[in-house]
PDB file of C-alpha atoms in Angstrom:
ATOM      1  CA  MET A 137      17.615 -19.727 -10.676  1.00  0.00           C
ATOM      2  CA  THR A 138      15.353 -19.508 -13.731  1.00  0.00           C
ATOM      3  CA  LEU A 139      12.537 -17.083 -14.476  1.00  0.00           C
ATOM      4  CA  ALA A 140      10.092 -19.893 -13.711  1.00  0.00           C
ATOM      5  CA  ASP A 141      11.765 -20.376 -10.322  1.00  0.00           C
ATOM      6  CA  VAL A 142      11.282 -16.704  -9.510  1.00  0.00           C
ATOM      7  CA  GLN A 143       7.643 -16.862 -10.543  1.00  0.00           C
ATOM      8  CA  ARG A 144       7.005 -19.970  -8.431  1.00  0.00           C
ATOM      9  CA  ARG A 145       8.562 -18.416  -5.366  1.00  0.00           C
ATOM     10  CA  LEU A 146       6.560 -15.218  -5.712  1.00  0.00           C
ATOM     11  CA  ALA A 147       3.333 -17.130  -6.269  1.00  0.00           C
ATOM     12  CA  ALA A 148       4.009 -19.239  -3.183  1.00  0.00           C
ATOM     13  CA  ALA A 149       4.438 -16.008  -1.195  1.00  0.00           C
ATOM     14  CA  GLY A 150       0.954 -14.907  -2.230  1.00  0.00           C
ATOM     15  CA  ILE A 151       1.940 -12.418  -4.930  1.00  0.00           C
ATOM     16  CA  GLU A 152      -1.101 -12.087  -7.179  1.00  0.00           C
ATOM     17  CA  ASP A 153       0.654 -11.214 -10.439  1.00  0.00           C
ATOM     18  CA  ALA A 154       3.721 -13.344  -9.884  1.00  0.00           C
ATOM     19  CA  ALA A 155       4.577 -13.758 -13.585  1.00  0.00           C
ATOM     20  CA  TRP A 156       4.649 -10.012 -14.256  1.00  0.00           C
ATOM     21  CA  GLU A 157       6.637  -9.229 -11.105  1.00  0.00           C
ATOM     22  CA  ALA A 158       9.094 -12.034 -11.844  1.00  0.00           C
ATOM     23  CA  ARG A 159       9.845 -10.472 -15.226  1.00  0.00           C
ATOM     24  CA  LEU A 160      10.252  -7.003 -13.718  1.00  0.00           C
ATOM     25  CA  LEU A 161      12.709  -8.262 -11.120  1.00  0.00           C
ATOM     26  CA  ALA A 162      14.602 -10.360 -13.648  1.00  0.00           C
ATOM     27  CA  ALA A 163      14.829  -7.441 -16.069  1.00  0.00           C
ATOM     28  CA  ARG A 164      16.054  -5.114 -13.329  1.00  0.00           C
ATOM     29  CA  TYR A 165      18.879  -7.399 -12.234  1.00  0.00           C
ATOM     30  CA  THR A 166      19.887  -9.010 -15.546  1.00  0.00           C
ATOM     31  CA  GLY A 167      19.486  -5.984 -17.802  1.00  0.00           C
ATOM     32  CA  LEU A 168      17.611  -8.147 -20.297  1.00  0.00           C
ATOM     33  CA  SER A 169      14.485  -6.958 -22.092  1.00  0.00           C
ATOM     34  CA  ASP A 170      11.078  -8.384 -21.302  1.00  0.00           C
ATOM     35  CA  ALA A 171      10.953  -9.922 -24.781  1.00  0.00           C
ATOM     36  CA  ARG A 172      14.306 -11.668 -24.270  1.00  0.00           C
ATOM     37  CA  LEU A 173      13.233 -13.028 -20.901  1.00  0.00           C
ATOM     38  CA  LEU A 174      10.057 -14.474 -22.374  1.00  0.00           C
ATOM     39  CA  VAL A 175      11.992 -16.590 -24.890  1.00  0.00           C
ATOM     40  CA  MET A 176      14.701 -17.789 -22.510  1.00  0.00           C
ATOM     41  CA  GLY A 177      12.680 -20.726 -21.276  1.00  0.00           C
ATOM     42  CA  GLY A 178      14.503 -22.568 -18.519  1.00  0.00           C
ATOM     43  CA  GLU A 179      17.841 -20.804 -18.859  1.00  0.00           C
ATOM     44  CA  GLU A 180      19.586 -19.815 -15.655  1.00  0.00           C
ATOM     45  CA  LEU A 181      19.527 -16.137 -14.737  1.00  0.00           C
ATOM     46  CA  ASN A 182      23.036 -15.273 -13.660  1.00  0.00           C
ATOM     47  CA  ALA A 183      22.249 -11.965 -12.025  1.00  0.00           C
ATOM     48  CA  PRO A 184      23.977 -10.647  -8.889  1.00  0.00           C
ATOM     49  CA  GLY A 185      21.388  -9.359  -6.452  1.00  0.00           C
ATOM     50  CA  LEU A 186      18.409 -11.193  -7.914  1.00  0.00           C
ATOM     51  CA  GLU A 187      18.286 -13.847  -5.199  1.00  0.00           C
ATOM     52  CA  GLU A 188      18.267 -11.170  -2.496  1.00  0.00           C
ATOM     53  CA  ALA A 189      15.591  -9.192  -4.358  1.00  0.00           C
ATOM     54  CA  VAL A 190      13.328 -12.240  -4.635  1.00  0.00           C
ATOM     55  CA  ALA A 191      13.829 -13.018  -0.948  1.00  0.00           C
ATOM     56  CA  ARG A 192      12.835  -9.449  -0.071  1.00  0.00           C
ATOM     57  CA  ARG A 193       9.694  -9.683  -2.186  1.00  0.00           C
ATOM     58  CA  GLU A 194       8.806 -12.981  -0.509  1.00  0.00           C
ATOM     59  CA  THR A 195       8.512 -11.024   2.749  1.00  0.00           C
ATOM     60  CA  ARG A 196       5.949  -8.829   0.883  1.00  0.00           C
ATOM     61  CA  GLU A 197       8.244  -5.827   0.778  1.00  0.00           C
ATOM     62  CA  PRO A 198       6.810  -3.695  -2.048  1.00  0.00           C
ATOM     63  CA  LEU A 199       8.225  -4.365  -5.480  1.00  0.00           C
ATOM     64  CA  GLN A 200       8.653  -0.620  -5.990  1.00  0.00           C
ATOM     65  CA  TYR A 201      11.099  -0.281  -3.089  1.00  0.00           C
ATOM     66  CA  ILE A 202      13.101  -3.247  -4.326  1.00  0.00           C
ATOM     67  CA  LEU A 203      13.335  -1.787  -7.840  1.00  0.00           C
ATOM     68  CA  GLY A 204      14.103   1.657  -6.385  1.00  0.00           C
ATOM     69  CA  GLU A 205      11.825   3.530  -8.766  1.00  0.00           C
ATOM     70  CA  TRP A 206       8.302   3.526 -10.129  1.00  0.00           C
ATOM     71  CA  SER A 207       6.472   5.117 -13.021  1.00  0.00           C
ATOM     72  CA  PHE A 208       3.885   7.826 -12.414  1.00  0.00           C
ATOM     73  CA  MET A 209       2.381   9.911 -15.216  1.00  0.00           C
ATOM     74  CA  GLY A 210       4.994   8.403 -17.513  1.00  0.00           C
ATOM     75  CA  LEU A 211       7.858   9.650 -15.319  1.00  0.00           C
ATOM     76  CA  ALA A 212      10.324   7.477 -13.370  1.00  0.00           C
ATOM     77  CA  PHE A 213      10.265   8.484  -9.695  1.00  0.00           C
ATOM     78  CA  SER A 214      12.821   7.320  -7.181  1.00  0.00           C
ATOM     79  CA  VAL A 215      11.050   5.674  -4.237  1.00  0.00           C
ATOM     80  CA  ASN A 216      12.201   4.309  -0.900  1.00  0.00           C
ATOM     81  CA  PRO A 217      10.624   3.579   2.503  1.00  0.00           C
ATOM     82  CA  HIS A 218      10.694   7.293   3.397  1.00  0.00           C
ATOM     83  CA  CYS A 219       7.873   7.982   0.927  1.00  0.00           C
ATOM     84  CA  LEU A 220       4.542   6.590  -0.144  1.00  0.00           C
ATOM     85  CA  ILE A 221       4.609   4.683  -3.434  1.00  0.00           C
ATOM     86  CA  PRO A 222       2.939   6.661  -6.271  1.00  0.00           C
ATOM     87  CA  ARG A 223      -0.323   5.067  -7.357  1.00  0.00           C
ATOM     88  CA  PRO A 224      -2.300   5.220 -10.612  1.00  0.00           C
ATOM     89  CA  ASP A 225      -5.408   6.643  -8.896  1.00  0.00           C
ATOM     90  CA  THR A 226      -3.481   9.803  -8.064  1.00  0.00           C
ATOM     91  CA  GLU A 227      -2.810  10.419 -11.759  1.00  0.00           C
ATOM     92  CA  THR A 228      -6.449  11.545 -12.087  1.00  0.00           C
ATOM     93  CA  LEU A 229      -5.707  14.470  -9.766  1.00  0.00           C
ATOM     94  CA  VAL A 230      -2.609  15.441 -11.738  1.00  0.00           C
ATOM     95  CA  GLU A 231      -4.394  15.209 -15.070  1.00  0.00           C
ATOM     96  CA  TYR A 232      -7.130  17.543 -13.828  1.00  0.00           C
ATOM     97  CA  ALA A 233      -4.573  20.029 -12.514  1.00  0.00           C
ATOM     98  CA  VAL A 234      -2.606  20.034 -15.760  1.00  0.00           C
ATOM     99  CA  ARG A 235      -5.766  20.749 -17.748  1.00  0.00           C
ATOM    100  CA  HIS A 236      -7.325  23.387 -15.482  1.00  0.00           C
ATOM    101  CA  LEU A 237      -4.534  25.382 -13.839  1.00  0.00           C
ATOM    102  CA  PRO A 238      -4.385  28.991 -15.002  1.00  0.00           C
ATOM    103  CA  LYS A 239      -1.311  30.228 -16.833  1.00  0.00           C
ATOM    104  CA  SER A 240       1.747  30.811 -14.609  1.00  0.00           C
ATOM    105  CA  ALA A 241      -0.027  29.263 -11.631  1.00  0.00           C
ATOM    106  CA  ARG A 242       1.569  28.981  -8.193  1.00  0.00           C
ATOM    107  CA  VAL A 243       0.818  25.579  -6.701  1.00  0.00           C
ATOM    108  CA  ALA A 244       1.212  24.282  -3.155  1.00  0.00           C
ATOM    109  CA  ASP A 245       1.717  20.513  -2.910  1.00  0.00           C
ATOM    110  CA  LEU A 246       0.959  19.491   0.690  1.00  0.00           C
ATOM    111  CA  CYS A 247       2.156  16.136   2.090  1.00  0.00           C
ATOM    112  CA  THR A 248       4.297  15.858  -1.027  1.00  0.00           C
ATOM    113  CA  GLY A 249       6.016  12.532  -0.244  1.00  0.00           C
ATOM    114  CA  SER A 250       7.995  11.507  -3.318  1.00  0.00           C
ATOM    115  CA  GLY A 251       6.893  14.762  -4.933  1.00  0.00           C
ATOM    116  CA  CYS A 252       5.003  12.848  -7.604  1.00  0.00           C
ATOM    117  CA  ILE A 253       1.988  15.178  -7.761  1.00  0.00           C
ATOM    118  CA  GLY A 254       3.763  18.523  -7.812  1.00  0.00           C
ATOM    119  CA  ILE A 255       6.649  17.327  -9.980  1.00  0.00           C
ATOM    120  CA  ALA A 256       4.345  15.766 -12.566  1.00  0.00           C
ATOM    121  CA  VAL A 257       2.287  18.976 -12.683  1.00  0.00           C
ATOM    122  CA  ALA A 258       5.455  21.032 -13.137  1.00  0.00           C
ATOM    123  CA  HIS A 259       6.725  18.653 -15.829  1.00  0.00           C
ATOM    124  CA  TYR A 260       3.573  18.851 -17.935  1.00  0.00           C
ATOM    125  CA  ARG A 261       2.987  22.537 -17.243  1.00  0.00           C
ATOM    126  CA  PRO A 262       6.315  24.363 -17.752  1.00  0.00           C
ATOM    127  CA  ASP A 263       4.676  27.677 -16.812  1.00  0.00           C
ATOM    128  CA  VAL A 264       3.831  26.479 -13.288  1.00  0.00           C
ATOM    129  CA  THR A 265       5.863  26.805 -10.067  1.00  0.00           C
ATOM    130  CA  VAL A 266       5.351  24.485  -7.105  1.00  0.00           C
ATOM    131  CA  THR A 267       6.011  24.862  -3.383  1.00  0.00           C
ATOM    132  CA  ALA A 268       5.957  21.421  -1.763  1.00  0.00           C
ATOM    133  CA  VAL A 269       5.630  20.661   1.947  1.00  0.00           C
ATOM    134  CA  ASP A 270       6.313  17.477   3.881  1.00  0.00           C
ATOM    135  CA  LEU A 271       6.493  16.732   7.582  1.00  0.00           C
ATOM    136  CA  PHE A 272       9.719  14.731   7.445  1.00  0.00           C
ATOM    137  CA  PRO A 273      13.160  15.934   6.283  1.00  0.00           C
ATOM    138  CA  GLU A 274      14.044  12.492   4.875  1.00  0.00           C
ATOM    139  CA  THR A 275      10.914  12.517   2.743  1.00  0.00           C
ATOM    140  CA  ALA A 276      11.479  16.092   1.609  1.00  0.00           C
ATOM    141  CA  LYS A 277      14.926  14.980   0.422  1.00  0.00           C
ATOM    142  CA  VAL A 278      13.340  12.285  -1.768  1.00  0.00           C
ATOM    143  CA  ALA A 279      11.100  14.918  -3.368  1.00  0.00           C
ATOM    144  CA  GLU A 280      14.063  17.218  -3.950  1.00  0.00           C
ATOM    145  CA  GLU A 281      16.033  14.413  -5.591  1.00  0.00           C
ATOM    146  CA  ASN A 282      13.111  13.536  -7.841  1.00  0.00           C
ATOM    147  CA  ALA A 283      12.717  17.171  -8.882  1.00  0.00           C
ATOM    148  CA  CYS A 284      16.379  17.197  -9.895  1.00  0.00           C
ATOM    149  CA  ARG A 285      16.302  13.910 -11.789  1.00  0.00           C
ATOM    150  CA  LEU A 286      13.156  14.961 -13.660  1.00  0.00           C
ATOM    151  CA  GLY A 287      14.438  18.423 -14.525  1.00  0.00           C
ATOM    152  CA  VAL A 288      12.018  20.693 -12.643  1.00  0.00           C
ATOM    153  CA  SER A 289      14.110  21.703  -9.628  1.00  0.00           C
ATOM    154  CA  ASP A 290      14.135  25.331 -10.791  1.00  0.00           C
ATOM    155  CA  ARG A 291      10.338  25.440 -10.394  1.00  0.00           C
ATOM    156  CA  PHE A 292       9.836  22.992  -7.535  1.00  0.00           C
ATOM    157  CA  THR A 293      10.940  23.875  -3.996  1.00  0.00           C
ATOM    158  CA  VAL A 294      10.446  21.832  -0.853  1.00  0.00           C
ATOM    159  CA  GLN A 295      10.035  22.916   2.722  1.00  0.00           C
ATOM    160  CA  VAL A 296       9.620  20.858   5.886  1.00  0.00           C
ATOM    161  CA  GLY A 297       6.451  21.657   7.771  1.00  0.00           C
ATOM    162  CA  ASP A 298       3.336  20.343   9.496  1.00  0.00           C
ATOM    163  CA  VAL A 299       0.256  21.086   7.398  1.00  0.00           C
ATOM    164  CA  THR A 300      -1.948  20.947  10.493  1.00  0.00           C
ATOM    165  CA  LYS A 301      -0.162  24.095  11.664  1.00  0.00           C
ATOM    166  CA  LYS A 302       0.796  27.416  10.085  1.00  0.00           C
ATOM    167  CA  ILE A 303       3.174  26.729   7.199  1.00  0.00           C
ATOM    168  CA  PHE A 304       2.948  29.815   4.969  1.00  0.00           C
ATOM    169  CA  SER A 305       3.368  33.539   5.567  1.00  0.00           C
ATOM    170  CA  ASP A 306       0.323  35.752   6.016  1.00  0.00           C
ATOM    171  CA  GLY A 307      -0.924  36.946   2.663  1.00  0.00           C
ATOM    172  CA  GLU A 308       0.783  34.191   0.673  1.00  0.00           C
ATOM    173  CA  ARG A 309      -1.604  32.935  -2.013  1.00  0.00           C
ATOM    174  CA  PHE A 310      -1.634  29.979  -4.395  1.00  0.00           C
ATOM    175  CA  SER A 311      -3.589  29.375  -7.588  1.00  0.00           C
ATOM    176  CA  ALA A 312      -4.049  25.758  -6.507  1.00  0.00           C
ATOM    177  CA  ILE A 313      -3.450  23.526  -3.518  1.00  0.00           C
ATOM    178  CA  VAL A 314      -2.974  19.811  -4.235  1.00  0.00           C
ATOM    179  CA  SER A 315      -2.578  17.060  -1.700  1.00  0.00           C
ATOM    180  CA  ASN A 316      -2.637  13.334  -1.046  1.00  0.00           C
ATOM    181  CA  PRO A 317      -2.792  13.430   2.760  1.00  0.00           C
ATOM    182  CA  PRO A 318      -2.924  10.434   5.123  1.00  0.00           C
ATOM    183  CA  TYR A 319      -6.626   9.586   5.257  1.00  0.00           C
ATOM    184  CA  ILE A 320      -6.872   5.901   6.193  1.00  0.00           C
ATOM    185  CA  THR A 321      -8.584   5.405   9.547  1.00  0.00           C
ATOM    186  CA  LEU A 322      -6.934   3.482  12.360  1.00  0.00           C
ATOM    187  CA  ASP A 323      -9.621   0.797  12.107  1.00  0.00           C
ATOM    188  CA  GLU A 324      -8.965   0.365   8.386  1.00  0.00           C
ATOM    189  CA  MET A 325      -5.215  -0.077   8.836  1.00  0.00           C
ATOM    190  CA  LYS A 326      -5.510  -3.615  10.146  1.00  0.00           C
ATOM    191  CA  ASP A 327      -7.192  -4.815   6.958  1.00  0.00           C
ATOM    192  CA  LEU A 328      -4.650  -3.475   4.469  1.00  0.00           C
ATOM    193  CA  ALA A 329      -2.422  -5.591   2.237  1.00  0.00           C
ATOM    194  CA  PRO A 330       0.860  -6.798   3.804  1.00  0.00           C
ATOM    195  CA  GLU A 331       2.878  -4.470   1.539  1.00  0.00           C
ATOM    196  CA  LEU A 332       1.401  -1.418   3.256  1.00  0.00           C
ATOM    197  CA  ALA A 333       3.263  -2.329   6.450  1.00  0.00           C
ATOM    198  CA  PHE A 334       6.499  -1.346   4.666  1.00  0.00           C
ATOM    199  CA  GLU A 335       5.284   2.104   3.628  1.00  0.00           C
ATOM    200  CA  PRO A 336       5.623   5.067   6.017  1.00  0.00           C
ATOM    201  CA  ARG A 337       2.703   4.759   8.416  1.00  0.00           C
ATOM    202  CA  ALA A 338       2.419   8.516   8.872  1.00  0.00           C
ATOM    203  CA  ALA A 339       1.748   8.868   5.141  1.00  0.00           C
ATOM    204  CA  LEU A 340      -1.187   6.472   5.398  1.00  0.00           C
ATOM    205  CA  THR A 341      -3.015   7.232   8.642  1.00  0.00           C
ATOM    206  CA  ASP A 342      -3.383   9.905  11.316  1.00  0.00           C
ATOM    207  CA  GLU A 343      -3.957   7.095  13.848  1.00  0.00           C
ATOM    208  CA  GLY A 344      -7.554   8.273  14.241  1.00  0.00           C
ATOM    209  CA  ASP A 345     -10.492   9.039  11.997  1.00  0.00           C
ATOM    210  CA  GLY A 346      -8.330   9.819   8.963  1.00  0.00           C
ATOM    211  CA  LEU A 347      -9.500  13.420   8.878  1.00  0.00           C
ATOM    212  CA  SER A 348      -7.047  15.408  11.020  1.00  0.00           C
ATOM    213  CA  VAL A 349      -4.515  16.114   8.252  1.00  0.00           C
ATOM    214  CA  ILE A 350      -7.351  16.697   5.796  1.00  0.00           C
ATOM    215  CA  ARG A 351      -8.654  19.388   8.158  1.00  0.00           C
ATOM    216  CA  GLY A 352      -5.191  20.954   8.143  1.00  0.00           C
ATOM    217  CA  VAL A 353      -5.189  21.030   4.335  1.00  0.00           C
ATOM    218  CA  LEU A 354      -8.646  22.628   4.327  1.00  0.00           C
ATOM    219  CA  ASP A 355      -7.575  25.236   6.891  1.00  0.00           C
ATOM    220  CA  THR A 356      -4.510  26.042   4.800  1.00  0.00           C
ATOM    221  CA  ALA A 357      -6.670  26.395   1.713  1.00  0.00           C
ATOM    222  CA  ALA A 358      -9.029  28.752   3.535  1.00  0.00           C
ATOM    223  CA  CYS A 359      -6.117  31.073   4.332  1.00  0.00           C
ATOM    224  CA  HIS A 360      -3.877  30.708   1.292  1.00  0.00           C
ATOM    225  CA  LEU A 361      -5.950  29.755  -1.736  1.00  0.00           C
ATOM    226  CA  ALA A 362      -6.423  32.630  -4.160  1.00  0.00           C
ATOM    227  CA  ASP A 363      -9.929  33.686  -5.175  1.00  0.00           C
ATOM    228  CA  GLY A 364     -11.203  31.194  -7.729  1.00  0.00           C
ATOM    229  CA  GLY A 365      -8.332  28.832  -6.971  1.00  0.00           C
ATOM    230  CA  LEU A 366      -8.395  25.032  -7.130  1.00  0.00           C
ATOM    231  CA  LEU A 367      -8.255  22.650  -4.180  1.00  0.00           C
ATOM    232  CA  LEU A 368      -7.492  19.124  -5.383  1.00  0.00           C
ATOM    233  CA  MET A 369      -7.183  16.482  -2.682  1.00  0.00           C
ATOM    234  CA  GLU A 370      -7.473  12.735  -2.307  1.00  0.00           C
ATOM    235  CA  PHE A 371      -9.592  11.295   0.488  1.00  0.00           C
ATOM    236  CA  GLY A 372     -11.320   8.051   1.391  1.00  0.00           C
ATOM    237  CA  ALA A 373     -14.395   6.736  -0.395  1.00  0.00           C
ATOM    238  CA  GLU A 374     -16.495   7.128   2.765  1.00  0.00           C
ATOM    239  CA  GLN A 375     -15.173  10.558   3.714  1.00  0.00           C
ATOM    240  CA  GLY A 376     -16.937  12.727   1.154  1.00  0.00           C
ATOM    241  CA  THR A 377     -19.609  14.061   3.490  1.00  0.00           C
ATOM    242  CA  ALA A 378     -17.164  14.827   6.308  1.00  0.00           C
ATOM    243  CA  VAL A 379     -14.751  16.596   3.946  1.00  0.00           C
ATOM    244  CA  SER A 380     -17.444  18.738   2.354  1.00  0.00           C
ATOM    245  CA  LEU A 381     -18.936  19.993   5.625  1.00  0.00           C
TER     246      LEU A 381
END
């Protein structure tokens, strides 16, 4: 199988940027650089596992799960189907937090998933400590592993909990609360790209109006955000009015 073969198969499966993804998969399984792959022409790629990887991508399984990691804020995060894939849009939230958190801030990262938000904040702000929360033990384990691999495990702790219920002790306060909660509505789910079917559904939608977990984050902030603290949260483009009420 050549690089051109991989590209053709991905394009036939409806992958929009088939050439780029073909090179990423080929690089992952051959160990060759992107530059080397580009000059190989029609040479065969003798790479164990590449055929299986291409077949998986043809089913529209996300490229990130096949590669096993993905870059976020310049950091390589381990990802698997227990966690949402980190996305570039979320980097805006992290960048704001890094710039505006007070010195020695305590941060709560709710619905942490892979841990990408809290871990990236801790990486770029060595004075900050993060308490992360996720509903699922398997997902919390991914966040813990990423904290270890990225060298912030001494300032990043994870607990399993439901953010729509009481998760912190009375009187516990945080300088900032950050979150990328599930906010896609049930109606919107049917129109999403095929790849989204492979990501954990509970990280995408609350099976309703997309606001129930957001309300839990807001309730938590009302009880546990320090005076003058920051609440940084992602939500849907049409949810601004509902969130601000």
